[in-house]
Tab-separated table of C-alpha atoms in Angstrom:
chain	number	residue	atom	x	y	z
A	18	UNK	CA	1.398	12.476	-78.317
A	19	UNK	CA	0.596	15.854	-76.844
A	20	UNK	CA	1.270	16.971	-73.378
A	21	UNK	CA	-1.518	18.939	-71.598
A	22	UNK	CA	-1.311	20.756	-68.262
A	23	UNK	CA	-4.652	21.253	-66.687
A	24	UNK	CA	-5.237	23.703	-63.729
A	25	UNK	CA	-8.205	23.941	-61.429
A	26	UNK	CA	-8.024	27.386	-59.728
A	27	UNK	CA	-10.016	27.670	-56.568
A	28	UNK	CA	-10.321	30.430	-53.875
A	29	UNK	CA	-7.748	28.849	-51.625
A	30	UNK	CA	-6.397	25.898	-53.634
A	31	UNK	CA	-4.897	24.979	-56.995
A	32	UNK	CA	-5.392	21.532	-58.586
A	33	UNK	CA	-3.285	20.341	-61.379
A	34	UNK	CA	-2.802	17.357	-63.749
A	35	UNK	CA	-0.334	16.640	-66.537
A	36	UNK	CA	-1.466	14.202	-69.160
A	37	UNK	CA	-0.291	12.847	-72.495
A	38	UNK	CA	-2.882	12.259	-75.156
A	39	UNK	CA	-2.909	10.754	-78.635
A	40	UNK	CA	-5.990	12.087	-80.225
A	41	UNK	CA	-5.680	9.988	-83.405
A	42	UNK	CA	-5.481	6.723	-81.496
A	43	UNK	CA	-7.727	8.083	-78.732
A	44	UNK	CA	-5.163	6.981	-76.154
A	45	UNK	CA	-3.678	8.867	-73.204
A	46	UNK	CA	-2.129	8.596	-69.764
A	47	UNK	CA	-1.752	10.648	-66.642
A	48	UNK	CA	1.845	11.628	-65.903
A	49	UNK	CA	1.154	13.361	-62.627
A	50	UNK	CA	-1.466	15.215	-60.617
A	51	UNK	CA	-1.900	16.884	-57.227
A	52	UNK	CA	-3.189	20.009	-55.456
A	53	UNK	CA	-1.778	22.941	-53.536
A	54	UNK	CA	-3.764	24.172	-50.605
A	55	UNK	CA	-3.261	27.859	-49.770
A	56	UNK	CA	-3.834	28.412	-46.020
A	57	UNK	CA	-6.396	31.174	-45.554
A	58	UNK	CA	-8.297	32.164	-42.446
A	59	UNK	CA	-12.056	32.260	-42.484
A	60	UNK	CA	-12.281	36.085	-42.381
A	61	UNK	CA	-10.070	36.321	-45.536
A	62	UNK	CA	-12.131	33.716	-47.281
A	63	UNK	CA	-15.320	35.542	-46.479
A	64	UNK	CA	-13.869	38.799	-47.843
A	65	UNK	CA	-12.679	37.010	-50.905
A	66	UNK	CA	-16.133	35.497	-51.419
A	67	UNK	CA	-17.736	38.947	-51.165
A	68	UNK	CA	-15.398	40.256	-53.854
A	69	UNK	CA	-12.919	41.984	-51.502
A	70	UNK	CA	-9.419	40.919	-52.273
A	71	UNK	CA	-6.931	40.880	-49.418
A	72	UNK	CA	-3.228	40.229	-49.992
A	73	UNK	CA	-1.695	37.420	-47.946
A	74	UNK	CA	1.114	39.773	-47.155
A	75	UNK	CA	-1.096	42.590	-45.875
A	76	UNK	CA	-0.597	41.505	-42.269
A	77	UNK	CA	3.245	41.321	-42.676
A	78	UNK	CA	3.211	44.732	-44.265
A	79	UNK	CA	1.293	46.133	-41.309
A	80	UNK	CA	3.533	44.533	-38.762
A	81	UNK	CA	6.608	45.703	-40.630
A	82	UNK	CA	5.348	49.291	-40.550
A	83	UNK	CA	4.883	49.061	-36.754
A	84	UNK	CA	8.465	47.757	-36.402
A	85	UNK	CA	9.748	50.646	-38.447
A	86	UNK	CA	7.990	53.085	-36.194
A	87	UNK	CA	9.439	51.540	-33.119
A	88	UNK	CA	12.920	51.522	-34.792
A	89	UNK	CA	12.708	55.164	-35.643
A	90	UNK	CA	11.538	56.039	-32.088
A	91	UNK	CA	14.575	54.152	-30.755
A	92	UNK	CA	16.960	55.859	-33.162
A	93	UNK	CA	15.686	59.305	-32.104
A	94	UNK	CA	16.236	58.446	-28.473
A	95	UNK	CA	19.660	57.025	-29.106
A	96	UNK	CA	20.810	60.216	-30.990
A	97	UNK	CA	19.419	62.410	-28.224
A	98	UNK	CA	21.198	60.183	-25.592
A	99	UNK	CA	24.559	60.810	-27.283
A	100	UNK	CA	23.988	64.616	-27.382
A	101	UNK	CA	22.885	64.772	-23.745
A	102	UNK	CA	25.838	62.653	-22.728
A	103	UNK	CA	28.253	65.084	-24.396
A	104	UNK	CA	26.635	67.895	-22.464
A	105	UNK	CA	26.848	65.902	-19.273
A	106	UNK	CA	23.057	66.434	-18.717
A	107	UNK	CA	22.061	62.791	-17.996
A	108	UNK	CA	21.651	61.647	-14.408
A	109	UNK	CA	24.443	59.273	-13.297
A	110	UNK	CA	22.186	56.190	-12.769
A	111	UNK	CA	20.586	56.707	-16.181
A	112	UNK	CA	23.883	57.266	-18.155
A	113	UNK	CA	25.470	54.139	-16.471
A	114	UNK	CA	22.881	51.936	-18.156
A	115	UNK	CA	23.520	53.227	-21.691
A	116	UNK	CA	26.287	51.874	-23.969
A	117	UNK	CA	28.062	54.874	-25.439
A	118	UNK	CA	31.073	52.877	-26.750
A	119	UNK	CA	29.696	50.035	-28.873
A	120	UNK	CA	25.993	50.523	-29.223
A	121	UNK	CA	26.094	54.428	-29.518
A	122	UNK	CA	23.273	55.405	-27.205
A	123	UNK	CA	21.404	52.196	-26.815
A	124	UNK	CA	20.470	50.786	-23.396
A	125	UNK	CA	22.592	47.917	-22.213
A	126	UNK	CA	20.935	44.502	-22.526
A	127	UNK	CA	18.275	44.154	-19.835
A	128	UNK	CA	19.197	47.554	-18.333
A	129	UNK	CA	16.580	49.962	-19.639
A	130	UNK	CA	15.632	52.358	-16.750
A	131	UNK	CA	13.408	55.337	-16.141
A	132	UNK	CA	15.243	58.642	-16.078
A	133	UNK	CA	13.347	60.224	-13.044
A	134	UNK	CA	13.626	57.049	-10.830
A	135	UNK	CA	16.820	55.808	-9.244
A	136	UNK	CA	17.058	52.319	-7.671
A	137	UNK	CA	19.054	52.060	-4.393
A	138	UNK	CA	21.045	49.051	-3.206
A	139	UNK	CA	17.956	47.570	-1.617
A	140	UNK	CA	16.055	47.639	-4.908
A	141	UNK	CA	13.777	50.480	-3.892
A	142	UNK	CA	13.068	53.326	-6.360
A	143	UNK	CA	13.440	56.950	-5.529
A	144	UNK	CA	12.120	59.898	-7.537
A	145	UNK	CA	15.156	62.082	-8.105
A	146	UNK	CA	13.321	65.394	-8.758
A	147	UNK	CA	11.767	65.667	-5.361
A	148	UNK	CA	12.316	69.415	-4.947
A	149	UNK	CA	10.336	70.149	-8.048
A	150	UNK	CA	7.700	67.665	-7.052
A	151	UNK	CA	7.347	69.519	-3.760
A	152	UNK	CA	6.973	72.772	-5.620
A	153	UNK	CA	4.197	71.275	-7.687
A	154	UNK	CA	2.433	70.083	-4.517
A	155	UNK	CA	2.613	73.559	-3.106
A	156	UNK	CA	0.983	74.793	-6.301
A	157	UNK	CA	-1.899	72.367	-5.827
A	158	UNK	CA	-2.237	73.348	-2.157
A	159	UNK	CA	-2.339	77.036	-3.171
A	160	UNK	CA	-5.291	76.080	-5.375
A	161	UNK	CA	-7.055	74.520	-2.365
A	162	UNK	CA	-6.156	70.929	-3.252
A	163	UNK	CA	-4.448	68.915	-0.571
A	164	UNK	CA	-4.478	65.553	-2.431
A	165	UNK	CA	-2.202	62.733	-3.413
A	166	UNK	CA	-0.324	63.596	-6.617
A	167	UNK	CA	1.497	61.196	-8.831
A	168	UNK	CA	5.216	61.788	-9.336
A	169	UNK	CA	4.790	61.574	-13.084
A	170	UNK	CA	2.782	64.872	-13.222
A	171	UNK	CA	6.051	66.680	-12.378
A	172	UNK	CA	6.950	66.567	-16.078
A	173	UNK	CA	4.055	68.909	-16.887
A	174	UNK	CA	5.039	71.224	-14.084
A	175	UNK	CA	8.690	71.217	-15.300
A	176	UNK	CA	7.651	71.848	-18.889
A	177	UNK	CA	5.612	74.873	-17.759
A	178	UNK	CA	8.278	76.171	-15.416
A	179	UNK	CA	10.992	75.762	-18.133
A	180	UNK	CA	9.163	78.342	-20.370
A	181	UNK	CA	10.183	81.153	-17.988
A	182	UNK	CA	12.610	79.849	-15.359
A	183	UNK	CA	15.804	77.837	-15.168
A	184	UNK	CA	15.509	74.087	-14.466
A	185	UNK	CA	18.362	71.767	-13.673
A	186	UNK	CA	20.248	70.082	-16.498
A	187	UNK	CA	18.934	66.612	-15.386
A	188	UNK	CA	15.408	68.034	-15.413
A	189	UNK	CA	15.999	69.552	-18.903
A	190	UNK	CA	17.193	66.133	-20.101
A	191	UNK	CA	13.973	64.542	-18.848
A	192	UNK	CA	11.978	67.248	-20.620
A	193	UNK	CA	13.813	66.820	-23.899
A	194	UNK	CA	13.453	63.030	-23.830
A	195	UNK	CA	9.738	63.525	-23.177
A	196	UNK	CA	9.495	65.710	-26.186
A	197	UNK	CA	11.426	63.164	-28.219
A	198	UNK	CA	8.325	60.875	-27.855
A	199	UNK	CA	5.799	63.643	-28.801
A	200	UNK	CA	5.474	63.676	-32.516
A	201	UNK	CA	1.998	65.144	-33.041
A	202	UNK	CA	0.032	65.065	-36.285
A	203	UNK	CA	1.963	66.200	-39.371
A	204	UNK	CA	0.200	66.637	-42.718
A	205	UNK	CA	2.069	65.066	-45.598
A	206	UNK	CA	3.214	67.364	-48.373
A	207	UNK	CA	0.348	68.315	-50.693
A	208	UNK	CA	-2.226	67.633	-47.904
A	209	UNK	CA	-1.802	70.962	-46.183
A	210	UNK	CA	-4.894	73.194	-45.969
A	211	UNK	CA	-3.959	76.821	-46.267
A	212	UNK	CA	-6.175	79.426	-44.771
A	213	UNK	CA	-5.820	83.034	-45.926
A	214	UNK	CA	-6.544	86.112	-43.840
A	215	UNK	CA	-10.229	86.095	-44.913
A	216	UNK	CA	-10.840	82.505	-43.792
A	217	UNK	CA	-10.977	80.795	-40.365
A	218	UNK	CA	-11.911	77.361	-39.089
A	219	UNK	CA	-13.226	76.319	-35.768
A	220	UNK	CA	-14.860	73.466	-33.890
A	221	UNK	CA	-18.327	74.408	-32.490
A	222	UNK	CA	-21.247	72.781	-30.749
A	223	UNK	CA	-24.528	74.397	-32.010
A	224	UNK	CA	-27.983	74.135	-30.532
A	225	UNK	CA	-30.757	73.887	-33.201
A	226	UNK	CA	-33.285	76.789	-32.573
A	227	UNK	CA	-35.782	76.109	-35.309
A	228	UNK	CA	-36.332	74.083	-38.458
A	229	UNK	CA	-38.517	75.924	-41.076
A	230	UNK	CA	-40.260	74.694	-44.257
A	231	UNK	CA	-38.374	76.344	-47.150
A	232	UNK	CA	-41.236	75.887	-49.587
A	233	UNK	CA	-39.131	73.678	-51.752
A	234	UNK	CA	-39.306	69.956	-52.533
A	235	UNK	CA	-37.097	67.288	-54.045
A	236	UNK	CA	-38.516	63.985	-55.120
A	237	UNK	CA	-41.671	64.696	-53.213
A	238	UNK	CA	-39.761	65.414	-49.903
A	239	UNK	CA	-40.136	68.838	-48.260
A	240	UNK	CA	-36.849	70.738	-47.813
A	241	UNK	CA	-36.281	72.491	-44.461
A	242	UNK	CA	-33.914	75.282	-43.443
A	243	UNK	CA	-32.115	74.788	-40.150
A	244	UNK	CA	-31.321	77.776	-37.824
A	245	UNK	CA	-29.137	77.664	-34.712
A	246	UNK	CA	-29.425	79.655	-31.501
A	247	UNK	CA	-26.434	81.802	-32.330
A	248	UNK	CA	-28.185	83.149	-35.439
A	249	UNK	CA	-26.279	80.911	-37.929
A	250	UNK	CA	-28.043	79.102	-40.762
A	251	UNK	CA	-27.008	75.638	-41.822
A	252	UNK	CA	-25.569	75.742	-45.277
A	253	UNK	CA	-27.635	72.696	-46.423
A	254	UNK	CA	-31.268	71.870	-46.484
A	255	UNK	CA	-32.617	68.791	-44.716
A	256	UNK	CA	-35.559	66.442	-45.226
A	257	UNK	CA	-35.726	64.677	-41.758
A	258	UNK	CA	-36.684	67.146	-39.102
A	259	UNK	CA	-36.421	64.624	-36.291
A	260	UNK	CA	-32.630	64.551	-36.665
A	261	UNK	CA	-32.498	68.303	-35.982
A	262	UNK	CA	-35.357	69.652	-33.818
A	263	UNK	CA	-34.065	70.461	-30.308
A	264	UNK	CA	-30.736	68.763	-31.032
A	265	UNK	CA	-27.203	69.850	-30.363
A	266	UNK	CA	-24.803	69.094	-33.275
A	267	UNK	CA	-21.102	69.346	-33.656
A	268	UNK	CA	-19.443	70.958	-36.652
A	269	UNK	CA	-16.122	72.177	-37.988
A	270	UNK	CA	-17.160	75.576	-39.359
A	271	UNK	CA	-15.159	77.338	-41.961
A	272	UNK	CA	-15.948	81.069	-42.187
A	273	UNK	CA	-14.977	83.150	-45.252
A	274	UNK	CA	-15.285	86.913	-45.526
A	275	UNK	CA	-16.755	87.826	-48.888
A	276	UNK	CA	-15.889	90.971	-50.929
A	277	UNK	CA	-19.011	92.724	-49.699
A	278	UNK	CA	-18.081	92.116	-46.102
A	279	UNK	CA	-20.560	89.372	-45.554
A	280	UNK	CA	-19.525	86.002	-44.063
A	281	UNK	CA	-20.100	82.695	-45.746
A	282	UNK	CA	-19.987	79.625	-43.513
A	283	UNK	CA	-19.555	75.984	-44.528
A	284	UNK	CA	-20.406	73.263	-42.012
A	285	UNK	CA	-18.824	69.781	-41.724
A	286	UNK	CA	-20.678	67.386	-39.379
A	287	UNK	CA	-18.381	65.669	-36.875
A	288	UNK	CA	-18.439	63.572	-33.785
A	289	UNK	CA	-15.867	64.687	-31.164
A	290	UNK	CA	-16.001	61.275	-29.537
A	291	UNK	CA	-15.192	59.227	-32.666
A	292	UNK	CA	-14.052	61.641	-35.500
A	293	UNK	CA	-10.262	62.190	-35.041
A	294	UNK	CA	-10.402	65.408	-37.062
A	295	UNK	CA	-12.938	66.806	-34.704
A	296	UNK	CA	-10.921	65.607	-31.757
A	297	UNK	CA	-7.873	67.367	-33.145
A	298	UNK	CA	-9.686	70.634	-33.900
A	299	UNK	CA	-11.388	70.645	-30.480
A	300	UNK	CA	-8.168	69.986	-28.589
A	301	UNK	CA	-6.297	72.693	-30.590
A	302	UNK	CA	-9.100	75.127	-30.109
A	303	UNK	CA	-9.024	74.635	-26.304
A	304	UNK	CA	-5.222	74.998	-26.229
A	305	UNK	CA	-5.267	78.154	-28.419
A	306	UNK	CA	-7.865	79.787	-26.231
A	307	UNK	CA	-5.822	79.042	-23.084
A	308	UNK	CA	-2.544	80.243	-24.638
A	309	UNK	CA	-4.136	83.458	-25.854
A	310	UNK	CA	-5.603	84.180	-22.462
A	311	UNK	CA	-2.411	83.413	-20.578
A	312	UNK	CA	0.173	84.650	-23.123
A	313	UNK	CA	1.996	81.212	-23.269
A	314	UNK	CA	2.730	78.591	-25.947
A	315	UNK	CA	2.598	74.838	-26.272
A	316	UNK	CA	0.599	72.254	-24.359
A	317	UNK	CA	2.090	71.683	-20.914
A	318	UNK	CA	0.831	74.891	-19.343
A	319	UNK	CA	-2.652	74.113	-20.471
A	320	UNK	CA	-2.469	70.555	-19.131
A	321	UNK	CA	-1.097	71.596	-15.751
A	322	UNK	CA	-3.651	74.308	-15.232
A	323	UNK	CA	-6.475	71.896	-16.114
A	324	UNK	CA	-5.035	69.431	-13.546
A	325	UNK	CA	-5.045	72.260	-10.953
A	326	UNK	CA	-8.857	72.720	-11.460
A	327	UNK	CA	-9.698	69.094	-12.295
A	328	UNK	CA	-7.122	66.656	-10.746
A	329	UNK	CA	-9.218	63.674	-11.722
A	330	UNK	CA	-9.009	64.581	-15.393
A	331	UNK	CA	-7.522	61.838	-17.530
A	332	UNK	CA	-4.646	63.263	-19.656
A	333	UNK	CA	-3.606	60.725	-22.254
A	334	UNK	CA	-6.384	59.780	-24.608
A	335	UNK	CA	-8.849	62.180	-23.044
A	336	UNK	CA	-7.612	65.715	-22.466
A	337	UNK	CA	-5.072	65.482	-25.224
A	338	UNK	CA	-5.543	62.996	-28.088
A	339	UNK	CA	-4.450	64.261	-31.455
A	340	UNK	CA	-2.895	67.710	-32.131
A	341	UNK	CA	-0.615	69.256	-34.747
A	342	UNK	CA	3.122	68.785	-34.377
A	343	UNK	CA	3.713	72.591	-34.408
A	344	UNK	CA	2.243	72.855	-30.835
A	345	UNK	CA	5.050	70.737	-29.431
A	346	UNK	CA	7.665	72.490	-31.635
A	347	UNK	CA	6.585	75.962	-30.468
A	348	UNK	CA	6.776	74.866	-26.827
A	349	UNK	CA	10.138	73.099	-27.192
A	350	UNK	CA	11.637	76.103	-28.981
A	351	UNK	CA	10.467	78.442	-26.207
A	352	UNK	CA	11.901	76.144	-23.540
A	353	UNK	CA	15.242	75.877	-25.314
A	354	UNK	CA	15.370	79.694	-25.754
A	355	UNK	CA	14.937	80.176	-22.019
A	356	UNK	CA	17.229	77.388	-20.958
A	357	UNK	CA	20.060	78.373	-23.355
A	358	UNK	CA	20.146	81.715	-21.641
A	359	UNK	CA	20.413	80.159	-18.243
A	360	UNK	CA	22.726	77.186	-18.901
A	361	UNK	CA	26.284	78.082	-20.005
A	362	UNK	CA	26.862	74.470	-21.256
A	363	UNK	CA	24.287	75.187	-23.945
A	364	UNK	CA	26.130	78.354	-24.996
A	365	UNK	CA	29.425	76.580	-25.498
A	366	UNK	CA	29.473	75.744	-29.218
A	367	UNK	CA	32.842	73.863	-28.850
A	368	UNK	CA	31.016	70.948	-27.200
A	369	UNK	CA	29.004	70.445	-30.348
A	370	UNK	CA	32.053	70.166	-32.666
């Protein structure tokens, strides 16, 4: 007698049977059989049927990655809480809701509070940086805007002010905790794009001026040269003129100075509403232009001055979406340099030992 295990492998099930068979006597019997159904949603089945394999643990891996990001964010905040507590920079109502004995910087259970808002005995919240808020309101009035302003905009005013003037230790704690959430985009090692002195990169919107027949063909299609209103020539030839004539196109343009002094330009088509690389380049270009014109660094001054001219401007997800981390680092370093000179507590190294 021979034992034979038979398997029927399907897309989301496995059937099995164990039999004994005597081939000489042509006799046999079934010792056991059954099936195992693997639960799979319809979208995974559709992908599997089309040849796209999706791991059953892919979702768990994604969720685990999100949990790790939250955990790292909380750990950064807890470490900063401990440092600010040592310096005695935290507002009393905020520090009272943090466990510095057992949980080392974590909020007490059910007691997470907002640093700029203090709740009184009647359960009413009060904005604790009212003086700075009033200063910000005066700045808007000086610009001809007598409007209602949210308290939360005070953080941008304080970040701009802290670059050149002293702010209170509680205000500095709020600014530092705000920066603790600002990570920015950081290229992984090996992904950095180095630009030498002869090369520059910029986001531009170019209006097509003319599309000219180049006199060349490929596979029976005429090749056209594209020229823009600023005199630049597109570095590729096109076959469909309707996509270019009288159109405005967005590009990330890399300009390289050749040995003979001429400039070679390469164009990468982008969409600043959808392409995150274009969004990043456009945001950084606007910030760089503002910083160069106003001799400042970072992001907050740019945001605050835009609000002064366009108070209806949406900030998160619109004015600033994705930028390099170094913009936040430069601003934070400049703020700390100014505040260290103003706050003696930050000059006392014994507190850090």
